[in-house]
Short mmCIF file of C-alpha atoms in Angstrom, two decimals:
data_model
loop_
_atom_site.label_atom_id
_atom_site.label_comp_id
_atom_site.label_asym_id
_atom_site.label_seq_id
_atom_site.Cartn_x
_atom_site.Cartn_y
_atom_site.Cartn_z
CA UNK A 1 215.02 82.03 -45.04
CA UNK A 2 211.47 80.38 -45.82
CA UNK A 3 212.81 77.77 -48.13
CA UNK A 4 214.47 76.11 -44.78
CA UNK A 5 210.55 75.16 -44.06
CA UNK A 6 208.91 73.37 -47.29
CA UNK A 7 205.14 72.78 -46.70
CA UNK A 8 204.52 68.76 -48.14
CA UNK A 9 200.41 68.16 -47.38
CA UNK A 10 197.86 69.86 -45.39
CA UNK A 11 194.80 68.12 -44.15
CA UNK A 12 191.55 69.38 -42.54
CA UNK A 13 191.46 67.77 -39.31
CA UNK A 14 188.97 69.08 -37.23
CA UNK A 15 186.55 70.41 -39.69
CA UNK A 16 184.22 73.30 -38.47
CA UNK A 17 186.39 73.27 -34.90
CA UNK A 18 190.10 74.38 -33.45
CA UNK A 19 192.49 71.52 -33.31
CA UNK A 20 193.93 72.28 -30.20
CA UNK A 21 197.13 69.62 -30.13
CA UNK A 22 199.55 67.18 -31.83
CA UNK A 23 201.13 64.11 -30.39
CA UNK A 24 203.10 61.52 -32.19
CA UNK A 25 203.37 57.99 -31.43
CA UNK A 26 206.91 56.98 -30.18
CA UNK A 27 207.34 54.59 -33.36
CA UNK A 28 206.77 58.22 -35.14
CA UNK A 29 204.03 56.16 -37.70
CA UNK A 30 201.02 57.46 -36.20
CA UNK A 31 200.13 61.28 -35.28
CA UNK A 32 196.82 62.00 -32.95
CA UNK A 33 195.05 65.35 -33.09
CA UNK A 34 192.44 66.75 -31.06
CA UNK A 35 189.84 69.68 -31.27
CA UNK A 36 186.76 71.10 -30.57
CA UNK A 37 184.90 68.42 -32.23
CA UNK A 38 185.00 65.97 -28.80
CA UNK A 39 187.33 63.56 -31.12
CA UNK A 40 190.54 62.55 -31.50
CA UNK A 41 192.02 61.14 -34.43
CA UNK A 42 194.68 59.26 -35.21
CA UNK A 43 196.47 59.91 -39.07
CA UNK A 44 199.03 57.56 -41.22
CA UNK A 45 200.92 58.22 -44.27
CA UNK A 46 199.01 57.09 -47.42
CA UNK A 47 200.92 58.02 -50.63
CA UNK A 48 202.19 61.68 -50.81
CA UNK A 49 199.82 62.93 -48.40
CA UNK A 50 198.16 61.83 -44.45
CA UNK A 51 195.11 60.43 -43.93
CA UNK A 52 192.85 59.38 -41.02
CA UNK A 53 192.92 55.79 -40.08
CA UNK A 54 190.07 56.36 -36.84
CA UNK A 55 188.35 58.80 -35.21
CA UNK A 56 187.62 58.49 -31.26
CA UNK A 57 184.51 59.75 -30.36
CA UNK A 58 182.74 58.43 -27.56
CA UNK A 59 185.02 59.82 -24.69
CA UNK A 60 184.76 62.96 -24.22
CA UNK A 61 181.64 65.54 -23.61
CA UNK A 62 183.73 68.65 -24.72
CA UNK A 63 186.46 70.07 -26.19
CA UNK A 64 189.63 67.85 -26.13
CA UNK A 65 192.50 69.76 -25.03
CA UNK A 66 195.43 67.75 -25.33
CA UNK A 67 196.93 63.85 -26.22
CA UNK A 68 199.81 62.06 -25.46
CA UNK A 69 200.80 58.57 -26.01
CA UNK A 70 202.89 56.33 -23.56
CA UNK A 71 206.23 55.38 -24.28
CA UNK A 72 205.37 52.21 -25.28
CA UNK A 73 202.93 53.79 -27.80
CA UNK A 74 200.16 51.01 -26.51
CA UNK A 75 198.08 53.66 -24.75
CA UNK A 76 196.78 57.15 -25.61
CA UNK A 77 195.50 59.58 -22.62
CA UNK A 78 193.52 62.40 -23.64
CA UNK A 79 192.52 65.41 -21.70
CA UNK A 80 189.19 67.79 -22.05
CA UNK A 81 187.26 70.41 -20.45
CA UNK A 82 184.87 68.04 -19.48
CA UNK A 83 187.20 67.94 -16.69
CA UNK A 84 187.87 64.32 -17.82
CA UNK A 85 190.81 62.13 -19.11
CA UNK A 86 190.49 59.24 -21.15
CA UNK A 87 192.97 56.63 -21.58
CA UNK A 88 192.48 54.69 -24.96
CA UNK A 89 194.23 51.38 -25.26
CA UNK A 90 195.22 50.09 -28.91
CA UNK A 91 193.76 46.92 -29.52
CA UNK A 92 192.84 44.14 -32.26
CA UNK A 93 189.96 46.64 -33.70
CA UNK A 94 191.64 49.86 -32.46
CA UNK A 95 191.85 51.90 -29.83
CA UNK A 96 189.16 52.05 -27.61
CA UNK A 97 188.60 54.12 -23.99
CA UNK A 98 189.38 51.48 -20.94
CA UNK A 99 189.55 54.20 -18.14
CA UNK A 100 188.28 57.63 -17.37
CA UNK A 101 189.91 59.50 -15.24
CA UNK A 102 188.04 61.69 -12.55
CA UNK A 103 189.09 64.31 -10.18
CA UNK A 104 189.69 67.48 -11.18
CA UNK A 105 187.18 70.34 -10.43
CA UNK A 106 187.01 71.80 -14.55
CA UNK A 107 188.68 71.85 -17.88
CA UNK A 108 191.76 69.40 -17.94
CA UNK A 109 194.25 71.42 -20.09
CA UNK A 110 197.21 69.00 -20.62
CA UNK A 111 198.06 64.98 -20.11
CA UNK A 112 202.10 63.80 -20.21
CA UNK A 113 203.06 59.91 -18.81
CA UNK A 114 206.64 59.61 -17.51
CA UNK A 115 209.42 57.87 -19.20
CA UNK A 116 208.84 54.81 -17.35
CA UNK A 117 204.89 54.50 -18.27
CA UNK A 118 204.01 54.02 -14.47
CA UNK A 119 203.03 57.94 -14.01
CA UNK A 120 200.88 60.23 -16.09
CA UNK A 121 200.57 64.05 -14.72
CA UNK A 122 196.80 66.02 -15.54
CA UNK A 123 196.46 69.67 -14.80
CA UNK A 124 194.02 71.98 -14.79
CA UNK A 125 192.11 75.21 -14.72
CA UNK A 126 191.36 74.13 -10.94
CA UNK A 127 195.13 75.37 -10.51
CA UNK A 128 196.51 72.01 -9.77
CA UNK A 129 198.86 69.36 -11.02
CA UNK A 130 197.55 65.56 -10.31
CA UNK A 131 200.54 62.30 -10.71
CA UNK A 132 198.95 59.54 -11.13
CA UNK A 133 200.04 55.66 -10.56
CA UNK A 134 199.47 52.81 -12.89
CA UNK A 135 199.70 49.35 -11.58
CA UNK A 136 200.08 46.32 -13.48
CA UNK A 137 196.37 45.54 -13.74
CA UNK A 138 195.74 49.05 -15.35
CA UNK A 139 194.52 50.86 -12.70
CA UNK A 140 195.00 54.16 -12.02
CA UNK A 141 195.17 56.32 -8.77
CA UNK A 142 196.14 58.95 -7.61
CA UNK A 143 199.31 59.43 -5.56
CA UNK A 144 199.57 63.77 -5.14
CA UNK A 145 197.37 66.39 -5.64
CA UNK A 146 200.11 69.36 -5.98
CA UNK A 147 198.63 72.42 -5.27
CA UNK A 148 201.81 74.96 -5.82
CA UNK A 149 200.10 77.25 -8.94
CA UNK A 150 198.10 80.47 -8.03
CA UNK A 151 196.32 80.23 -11.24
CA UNK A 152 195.01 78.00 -14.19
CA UNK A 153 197.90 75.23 -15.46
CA UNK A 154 198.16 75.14 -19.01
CA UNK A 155 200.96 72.03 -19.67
CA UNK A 156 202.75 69.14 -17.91
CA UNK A 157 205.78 68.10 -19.24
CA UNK A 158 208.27 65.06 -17.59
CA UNK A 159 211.96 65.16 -17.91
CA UNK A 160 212.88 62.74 -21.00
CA UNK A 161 215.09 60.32 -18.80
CA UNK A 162 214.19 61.04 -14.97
CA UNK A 163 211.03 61.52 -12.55
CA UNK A 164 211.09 65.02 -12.70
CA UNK A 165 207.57 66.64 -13.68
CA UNK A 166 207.42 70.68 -15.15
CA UNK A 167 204.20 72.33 -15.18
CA UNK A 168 203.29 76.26 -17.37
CA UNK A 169 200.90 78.61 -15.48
CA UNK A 170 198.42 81.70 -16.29
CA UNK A 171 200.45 82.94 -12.97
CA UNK A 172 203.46 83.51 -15.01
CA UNK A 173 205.71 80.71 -13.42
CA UNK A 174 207.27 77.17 -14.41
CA UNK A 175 207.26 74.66 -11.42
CA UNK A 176 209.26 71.48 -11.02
CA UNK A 177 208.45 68.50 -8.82
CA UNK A 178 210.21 65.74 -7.84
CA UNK A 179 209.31 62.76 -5.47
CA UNK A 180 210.43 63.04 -1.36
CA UNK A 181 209.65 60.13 0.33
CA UNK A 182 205.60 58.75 -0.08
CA UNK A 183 204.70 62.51 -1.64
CA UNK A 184 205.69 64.60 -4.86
CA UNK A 185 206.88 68.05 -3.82
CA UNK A 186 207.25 71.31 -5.93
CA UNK A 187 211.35 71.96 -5.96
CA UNK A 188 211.71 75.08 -7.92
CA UNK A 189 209.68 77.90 -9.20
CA UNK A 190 211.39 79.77 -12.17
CA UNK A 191 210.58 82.99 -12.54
CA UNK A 192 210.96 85.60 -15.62
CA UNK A 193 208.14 85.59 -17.89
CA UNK A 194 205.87 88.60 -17.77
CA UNK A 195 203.01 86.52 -18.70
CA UNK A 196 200.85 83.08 -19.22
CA UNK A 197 203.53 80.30 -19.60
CA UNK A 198 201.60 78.15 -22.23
CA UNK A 199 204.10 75.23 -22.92
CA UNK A 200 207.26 73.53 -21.91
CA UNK A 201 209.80 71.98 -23.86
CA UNK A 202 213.35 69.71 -22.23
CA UNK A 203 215.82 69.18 -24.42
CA UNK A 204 216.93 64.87 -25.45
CA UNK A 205 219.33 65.47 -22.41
CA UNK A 206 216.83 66.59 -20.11
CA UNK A 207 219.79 69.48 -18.66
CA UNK A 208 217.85 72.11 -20.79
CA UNK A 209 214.11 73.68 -20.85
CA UNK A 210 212.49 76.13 -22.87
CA UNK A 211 209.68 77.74 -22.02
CA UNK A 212 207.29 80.10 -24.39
CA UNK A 213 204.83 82.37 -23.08
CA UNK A 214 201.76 85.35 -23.72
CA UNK A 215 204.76 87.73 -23.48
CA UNK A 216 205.98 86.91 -27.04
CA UNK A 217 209.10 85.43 -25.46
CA UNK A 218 210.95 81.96 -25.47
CA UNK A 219 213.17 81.29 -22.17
CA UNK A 220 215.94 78.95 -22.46
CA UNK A 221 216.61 77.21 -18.43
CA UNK A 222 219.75 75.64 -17.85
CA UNK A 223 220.24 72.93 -14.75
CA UNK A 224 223.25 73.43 -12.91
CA UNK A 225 224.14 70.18 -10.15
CA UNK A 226 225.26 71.06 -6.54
CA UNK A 227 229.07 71.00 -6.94
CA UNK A 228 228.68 72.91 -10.30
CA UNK A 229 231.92 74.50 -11.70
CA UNK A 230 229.93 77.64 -13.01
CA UNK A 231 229.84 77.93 -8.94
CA UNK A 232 226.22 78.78 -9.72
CA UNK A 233 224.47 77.77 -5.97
CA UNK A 234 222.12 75.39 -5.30
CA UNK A 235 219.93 74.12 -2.01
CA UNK A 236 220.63 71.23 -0.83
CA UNK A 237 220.90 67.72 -3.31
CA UNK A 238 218.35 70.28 -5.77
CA UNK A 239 220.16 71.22 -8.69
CA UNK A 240 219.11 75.30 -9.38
CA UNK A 241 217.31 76.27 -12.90
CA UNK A 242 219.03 79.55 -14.49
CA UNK A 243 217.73 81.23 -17.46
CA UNK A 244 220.44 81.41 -19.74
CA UNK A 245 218.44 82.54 -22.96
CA UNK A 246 215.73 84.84 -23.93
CA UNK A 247 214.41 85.21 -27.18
CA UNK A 248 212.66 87.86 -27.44
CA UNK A 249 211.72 90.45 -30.35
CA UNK A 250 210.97 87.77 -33.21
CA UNK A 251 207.44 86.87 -32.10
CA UNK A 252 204.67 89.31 -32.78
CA UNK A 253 201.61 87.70 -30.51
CA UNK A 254 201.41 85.31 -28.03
CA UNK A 255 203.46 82.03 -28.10
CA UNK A 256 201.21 78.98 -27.47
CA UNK A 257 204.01 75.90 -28.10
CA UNK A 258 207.67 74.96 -28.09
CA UNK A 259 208.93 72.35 -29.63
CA UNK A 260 212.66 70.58 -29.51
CA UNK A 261 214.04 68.73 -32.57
CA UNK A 262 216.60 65.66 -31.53
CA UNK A 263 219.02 67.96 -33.60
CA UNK A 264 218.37 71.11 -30.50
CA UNK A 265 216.43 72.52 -33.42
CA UNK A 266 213.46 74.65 -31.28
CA UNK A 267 210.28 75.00 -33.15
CA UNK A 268 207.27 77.74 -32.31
CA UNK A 269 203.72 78.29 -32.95
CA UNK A 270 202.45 81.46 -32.52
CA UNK A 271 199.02 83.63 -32.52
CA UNK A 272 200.56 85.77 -35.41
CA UNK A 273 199.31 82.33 -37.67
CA UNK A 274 203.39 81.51 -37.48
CA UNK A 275 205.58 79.10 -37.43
CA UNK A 276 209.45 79.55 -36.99
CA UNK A 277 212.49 77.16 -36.13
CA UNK A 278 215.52 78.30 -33.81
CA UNK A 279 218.92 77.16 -33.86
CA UNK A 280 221.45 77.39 -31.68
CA UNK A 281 224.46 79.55 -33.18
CA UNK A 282 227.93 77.54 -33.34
CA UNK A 283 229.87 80.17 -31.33
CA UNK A 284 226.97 79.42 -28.70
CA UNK A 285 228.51 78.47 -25.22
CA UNK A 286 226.51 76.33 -22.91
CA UNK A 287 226.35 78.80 -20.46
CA UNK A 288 225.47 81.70 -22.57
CA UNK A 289 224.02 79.89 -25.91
CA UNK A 290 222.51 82.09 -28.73
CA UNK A 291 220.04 81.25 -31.20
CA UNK A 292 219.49 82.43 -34.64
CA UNK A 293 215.84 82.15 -36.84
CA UNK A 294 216.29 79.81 -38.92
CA UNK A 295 212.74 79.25 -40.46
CA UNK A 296 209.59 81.27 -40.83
CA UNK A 297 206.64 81.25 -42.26
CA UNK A 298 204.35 83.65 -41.76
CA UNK A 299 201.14 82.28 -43.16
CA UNK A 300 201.60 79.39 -41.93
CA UNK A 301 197.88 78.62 -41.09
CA UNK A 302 194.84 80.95 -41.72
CA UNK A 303 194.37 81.46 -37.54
CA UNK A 304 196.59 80.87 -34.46
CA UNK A 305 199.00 78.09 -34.48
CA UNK A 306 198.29 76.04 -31.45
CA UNK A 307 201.06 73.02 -31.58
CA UNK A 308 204.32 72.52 -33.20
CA UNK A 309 205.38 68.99 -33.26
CA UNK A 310 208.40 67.17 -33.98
CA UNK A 311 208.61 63.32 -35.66
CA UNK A 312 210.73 61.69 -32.98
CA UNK A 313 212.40 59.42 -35.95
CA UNK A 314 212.00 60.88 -38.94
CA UNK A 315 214.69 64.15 -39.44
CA UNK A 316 212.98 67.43 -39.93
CA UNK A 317 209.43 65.98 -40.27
CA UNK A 318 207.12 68.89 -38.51
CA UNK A 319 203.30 68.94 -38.08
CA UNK A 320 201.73 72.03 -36.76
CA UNK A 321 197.72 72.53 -36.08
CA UNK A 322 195.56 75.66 -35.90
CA UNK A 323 192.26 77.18 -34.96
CA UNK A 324 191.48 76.91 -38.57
CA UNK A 325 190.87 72.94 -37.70
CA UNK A 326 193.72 72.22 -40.13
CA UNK A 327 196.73 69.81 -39.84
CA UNK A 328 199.98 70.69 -41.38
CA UNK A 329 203.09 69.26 -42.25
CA UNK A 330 206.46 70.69 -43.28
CA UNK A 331 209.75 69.23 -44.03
CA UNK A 332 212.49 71.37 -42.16
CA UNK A 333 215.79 71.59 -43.54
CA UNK A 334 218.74 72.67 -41.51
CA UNK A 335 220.53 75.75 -43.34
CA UNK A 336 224.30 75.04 -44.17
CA UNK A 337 225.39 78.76 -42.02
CA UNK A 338 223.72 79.08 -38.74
#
């Protein structure tokens, strides 16, 4: 089952530090890290292996938690527990930080912009999601302050073709928000997980989301649309989130990320220094789909694996980081019997 997952180059990223997350650029040519060094960097292909093409230093007074480019890949926004967000704008002479972003009470734990590039989402340890505006002159502000979390918010996550925003908890839940009128509003709470949701994953048709958690378990949510023909109900014009998947039993330790291949190929990194890949089985019905593993391997990194990470145009391209400060990549291969 290993040979599914080929290991091609391993760098060391964050040297002496945890590299905490891995975003690629929508082109799929560049791939930013961030750690416990304060930096970001930003790594190309050179030859067989990866290398770094610049390191951004000067934003941040602590850890960086989390990056995320915009869709037009001109922009990266980085969050830290400096309680800070940076956004970085690529330039002539490379990126360099044009805004900081100010607000939240402590550590900023995760950073997604929407689809359309006019929205970014921050949460936080301070227990609440932020959506931000961005007008045509670059500015920034901010347009809700959702307070629907009991506890510490871990990731934001938008729908891939609407304004629909997902946020992970330390209270156990998954929250969606949507836009009524001037405000954003929370329209579902999904419940299940018997522990910290870490990180949120929607499938390329946006109709599916997985969630991964501290219980060692990956949920699989379904949307069903008022007017359904599962008959499944719903309130009002809100369609209703079902969990429709749980896989459980193949994760030893916590689950800190989910990842979703274009393919519906889901990815995991896990405390037990693991990666593995999930696909869904071909007898799989929409409305009861089941997944086999695919991929593991075990060793992946020498410490918890923090991010999994799919290339959004190369096929099977997968980069993975650790608290071992090291980048790796892999070259997943779909097996022929699933």
């Amino acid at each position: 089952m290993k040979e599914a997952l080929q290991p091609l180059c391993r760098v060391a990223a964050h040297p002496e530090a945890r590299c905490w997350f891995l975003a690629w650029s929508p082109g799929g040519g560049l791939l930013a890290s961030c750690g416990g060094d304060r930096t970001v960097r930003l790594w190309a292909r050179e030859g067989p292996g990866w290398a770094c093409r610049a390191v951004l230093g000067e934003g941040h007074q602590r850890t960086v938690r989390r990056v995320a480019w915009s869709p037009c890949g001109s922009y990266l926004a980085s969050a830290s527990f400096d309680a800070t967000t940076c956004i970085w704008k690529k330039g002539d002479d490379g990126f360099e930080c044009v805004t900081t972003l100010e607000g939240h009470e402590n550590e900023v734990k995760s950073v997604a912009w929407a689809p359309s590039g006019n929205l970014l989402a921050t949460c936080s340890r301070d227990k609440s999601v932020w959506v931000w505006e961005v007008d045509e002159e670059e500015e920034y502000e901010c347009v809700s302050v959702l307070n629907s979390h009991t506890q510490d918010v871990k990731h934001v996550v938008w729908h891939p073709n609407q304004e629909l925003l997902a946020s992970a908890s330390y209270d156990d839940t998954v929250k969606l928000y949507r836009e009524e009128e001037d405000d954003w509003v929370c329209c579902a709470t999904l419940e299940g997980h018997e522990s910290t949701v870490w990180s949120l994953a929607f499938d390329r048709s946006g109709e599916r989301l997985a969630s991964c958690s501290d219980d060692k378990t990956v949920r699989i949510w379904q949307q069903y649309k008022p007017g359904n023909e599962e008959g499944v109900a719903c309130s009002g014009t809100d369609p209703t989130w079902k969990c429709v998947c749980n896989l459980s039993g193949y994760h030893t330790r916590t689950i800190y990320d989910v990842a979703c291949h274009l393919t519906g190929a889901l990815a995991t990194a896990c405390g037990d220094d693991a990666i593995r890949v999930f696909e869904e089985s071909a007898s799989s019905t929409p409305q009861q789909p089941t997944f086999s593993l695919t991929a593991h391997v075990p060793r992946a990194h020498s410490q918890d694996v923090n991010c999994v990470a799919w290339n959004p145009k190369e096929p099977g391209l997968l980069a993975s980081c650790s608290d071992d400060g090291e980048i790796a990549f892999w070259k997943y291969q779909r097996p022929e019997v699933c």
